[in-house]
Every structure is written in C-alpha cells, then in structure tokens.
Amino acid sequence: MFNPLGLSGLLSFLMIGVVASAEEVYVTANGERVNTLDVFQDCDVCPEMIVLPLGEFQMGSTVLEANAAQIRAYNSTNRDPSDYELKLRQSFSNLGIDPDRPEEGLRQYYASGNVVQQDDPQYSVNPFLHEVPPHQVTIDLPIAMGRNEVTREEWAACVEDGGCEKGTKGPPTH
C-alpha cells in the first residue's frame, strides 16, 4: 500500500490523541476515552482511527520466507525462477554476506546505514527481503492509527487546520 506521508509523518498525523495513563485507554483530541479496537473520528473530516491493543507481536520474515514469496511471485507471472538463487547468492557475496547464513549479515548491513540501493538485494533481487529479519514489536502505550489510507480531502483538512505542513508529501495527485 502506498503511504504518502512516510511512516513517521503518517504516525504523527494519525496519532492525534494524548495518552491518559499506562492503562489500555486512549484519549482523543476532544477528551473522549476510547477503548482498544474502537473506531473513532476526531472531527467530521478526520480519518477513521482505530485504537491498537497493548502487547507484543512478531513482525518480519526470515530469508527463507522471503525467498519463498519471491519464487511465488516469479511463478505467478510466468517468469523462470531458475537463476534466482544464483542472483541472490551473488548479491549477498557482493555485500560480504555469507550466502549460506544471510540472516545476521542482512541485519548488520541494514543496521549499518550504508545501504546503497543499487547493491541492495531487496531492490536488485528480492523485494521481500525488506521484511527481514523477524523481530519483536511491543506496543506499551495506547496509540491509534488510521484505519485506511489518508485521502486528499483529509490531507487538505489537516493542512488547513494547521496539523500538517503544506509542501510536505501528501496523497498522490494522480
């Protein structure tokens, strides 16, 4: 899905409420208390929001799962996946990553901040590698996020109200 605001911009725009306490209650901009998984709107033209439950979940996938997804993509578009593994191994080797044990190498590569798009295996060989590595995510304070993508109308209303800056990336114009 296209995220016109970028993750940090979207979360800044959509997390309109304030935290009341560490309990599992979200407080909207107008002071209304909203419970987990409740859907609400802060205004008539604001996006629908949903309160996320507190807790932990596993996010991401292994290289094996990413490879399986890429092979399915090849097969669904009638492309020959026979050279895929060779391309992937070469891509890992070019980055100094052991092709037989890529998980830790990819973790270090992405953590280094020295990612070069042309060399990055997720761009050149397998776009599903952006999901690697699996990691634990903890939501430990009440937050809400948009139920759907932000529409042009919602973006314009946010700009007009002063909550968003005109000129920053907004929804697509096409």
Coordinates of C-alpha atoms in Angstrom, one line a residue:
M1 CA 0.0 0.0 0.0
F2 CA 1.2 3.5 -0.8
N3 CA 1.9 5.6 2.3
P4 CA 2.1 9.2 1.0
L5 CA 3.4 10.6 4.3
G6 CA 6.1 8.2 5.2
L7 CA 5.8 6.2 8.4
S8 CA 6.8 8.9 10.8
G9 CA 4.7 11.5 9.1
L10 CA 1.7 9.2 9.0
L11 CA 2.0 8.3 12.7
S12 CA 2.5 11.9 13.6
F13 CA -0.7 12.9 11.7
L14 CA -2.8 10.0 12.8
M15 CA -1.8 9.7 16.5
I16 CA -3.9 12.8 17.3
G17 CA -4.9 11.7 20.9
V18 CA -2.9 12.0 24.1
V19 CA -2.1 9.3 26.5
A20 CA -4.2 9.3 29.7
S21 CA -2.1 6.8 31.6
A22 CA -0.4 3.4 31.1
E23 CA -3.7 1.7 31.2
E24 CA -5.3 0.4 28.0
V25 CA -7.4 3.5 27.3
Y26 CA -6.8 6.1 24.5
V27 CA -7.9 9.7 24.9
T28 CA -8.9 11.6 21.8
A29 CA -8.2 15.2 21.0
N30 CA -11.6 16.2 22.4
G31 CA -11.0 14.3 25.7
E32 CA -13.2 11.2 24.8
R33 CA -11.9 7.9 26.2
V34 CA -11.8 5.2 23.6
N35 CA -11.1 1.5 24.3
T36 CA -8.9 -1.0 22.4
L37 CA -10.1 -1.7 18.8
D38 CA -12.8 1.0 18.9
V39 CA -13.0 3.1 15.8
F40 CA -13.4 6.9 16.1
Q41 CA -13.0 10.2 14.3
D42 CA -11.7 13.4 15.9
C43 CA -13.7 15.5 13.5
D44 CA -16.1 15.2 10.6
V45 CA -13.4 15.3 8.0
C46 CA -10.7 13.5 10.0
P47 CA -9.8 9.9 9.1
E48 CA -11.3 7.0 10.9
M49 CA -8.9 5.8 13.6
I50 CA -8.6 2.5 15.4
V51 CA -7.1 2.1 18.9
L52 CA -4.3 -0.6 18.9
P53 CA -4.2 -3.2 21.6
L54 CA -1.3 -3.2 24.0
G55 CA 1.0 -6.2 23.7
E56 CA 3.7 -7.7 21.6
F57 CA 3.8 -9.3 18.2
Q58 CA 6.4 -10.8 15.8
M59 CA 7.0 -8.7 12.7
G60 CA 9.0 -9.5 9.6
S61 CA 10.1 -12.8 8.0
T62 CA 13.1 -15.0 7.6
V63 CA 15.2 -15.0 4.4
L64 CA 13.7 -18.5 3.7
E65 CA 10.1 -17.0 3.8
A66 CA 11.2 -14.0 1.7
N67 CA 12.7 -16.4 -0.9
A68 CA 9.5 -18.5 -1.0
A69 CA 7.5 -15.3 -1.6
Q70 CA 9.8 -14.3 -4.4
I71 CA 9.6 -17.7 -6.0
R72 CA 5.7 -17.5 -5.8
A73 CA 5.9 -14.1 -7.5
Y74 CA 8.1 -15.5 -10.3
N75 CA 5.6 -18.4 -10.8
S76 CA 2.5 -16.2 -10.7
T77 CA 3.9 -14.0 -13.5
N78 CA 5.2 -17.0 -15.6
R79 CA 8.8 -15.9 -15.2
D80 CA 11.6 -18.5 -14.9
P81 CA 13.0 -18.6 -11.3
S82 CA 15.9 -20.9 -12.2
D83 CA 18.5 -18.2 -11.9
Y84 CA 17.0 -16.6 -8.9
E85 CA 19.1 -18.4 -6.3
L86 CA 22.3 -17.7 -8.2
K87 CA 21.5 -14.0 -8.4
L88 CA 20.6 -13.9 -4.7
R89 CA 23.8 -15.7 -3.6
Q90 CA 25.9 -13.3 -5.8
S91 CA 24.1 -10.3 -4.3
F92 CA 24.9 -11.5 -0.8
S93 CA 28.5 -12.2 -1.7
N94 CA 28.9 -8.7 -3.2
L95 CA 28.0 -7.3 0.1
G96 CA 30.3 -9.5 2.1
I97 CA 27.3 -11.5 3.5
D98 CA 27.7 -15.3 3.8
P99 CA 25.1 -16.6 1.3
D100 CA 24.6 -19.8 3.4
R101 CA 23.9 -17.7 6.6
P102 CA 22.4 -14.4 5.4
E103 CA 20.2 -13.5 8.4
E104 CA 22.9 -11.9 10.6
G105 CA 24.7 -10.4 7.6
L106 CA 21.5 -8.7 6.4
R107 CA 20.8 -7.5 10.0
Q108 CA 24.3 -5.9 10.1
Y109 CA 24.0 -4.5 6.6
Y110 CA 20.7 -2.7 7.3
A111 CA 21.8 -1.5 10.7
S112 CA 25.0 0.0 9.3
G113 CA 23.1 2.7 7.5
N114 CA 25.4 2.3 4.5
V115 CA 22.7 0.8 2.3
V116 CA 23.2 1.6 -1.4
Q117 CA 20.0 1.0 -3.4
Q118 CA 21.8 -0.4 -6.5
D119 CA 23.6 -3.0 -4.3
D120 CA 20.8 -3.8 -2.0
P121 CA 19.4 -7.3 -2.6
Q122 CA 15.9 -6.2 -1.8
Y123 CA 15.9 -3.8 -4.7
S124 CA 18.0 -5.9 -7.2
V125 CA 16.9 -9.4 -6.5
N126 CA 14.1 -9.9 -4.0
P127 CA 11.8 -7.0 -2.8
F128 CA 10.5 -9.3 0.0
L129 CA 13.9 -9.1 1.8
H130 CA 12.8 -5.7 3.3
E131 CA 10.8 -7.8 5.8
V132 CA 14.0 -9.4 7.1
P133 CA 14.8 -10.0 9.9
P134 CA 11.8 -11.1 12.1
H135 CA 11.7 -9.0 15.3
Q136 CA 9.5 -8.5 18.3
V137 CA 7.4 -5.3 18.4
T138 CA 6.0 -4.0 21.7
I139 CA 3.1 -1.6 21.9
D140 CA 3.2 -0.4 25.5
L141 CA 1.2 2.8 25.4
P142 CA -2.2 3.5 24.0
I143 CA -2.0 4.6 20.4
A144 CA -4.4 4.9 17.5
M145 CA -3.7 4.8 13.8
G146 CA -5.6 5.4 10.6
R147 CA -8.0 2.6 9.7
N148 CA -7.4 3.4 6.0
E149 CA -5.1 5.5 3.8
V150 CA -5.3 9.2 4.2
T151 CA -7.5 10.8 1.4
R152 CA -6.7 14.0 -0.4
E153 CA -9.6 15.6 1.4
E154 CA -8.4 14.5 4.8
W155 CA -4.9 15.8 4.0
A156 CA -6.2 19.1 2.8
A157 CA -8.3 19.5 6.0
C158 CA -5.2 18.7 8.1
V159 CA -3.2 21.3 6.2
E160 CA -6.0 23.9 6.6
D161 CA -6.3 23.2 10.3
G162 CA -2.5 23.6 10.8
G163 CA -1.8 20.0 11.8
C164 CA 0.1 19.2 8.6
E165 CA 2.6 21.3 6.6
K166 CA 1.7 22.3 3.1
G167 CA 4.5 21.2 0.8
T168 CA 5.3 18.0 2.7
K169 CA 4.5 14.8 0.9
G170 CA 0.8 14.2 0.8
P171 CA -1.5 11.8 -1.0
P172 CA -0.7 11.2 -4.7
T173 CA -2.1 13.6 -7.2
H174 CA -2.8 11.1 -10.0

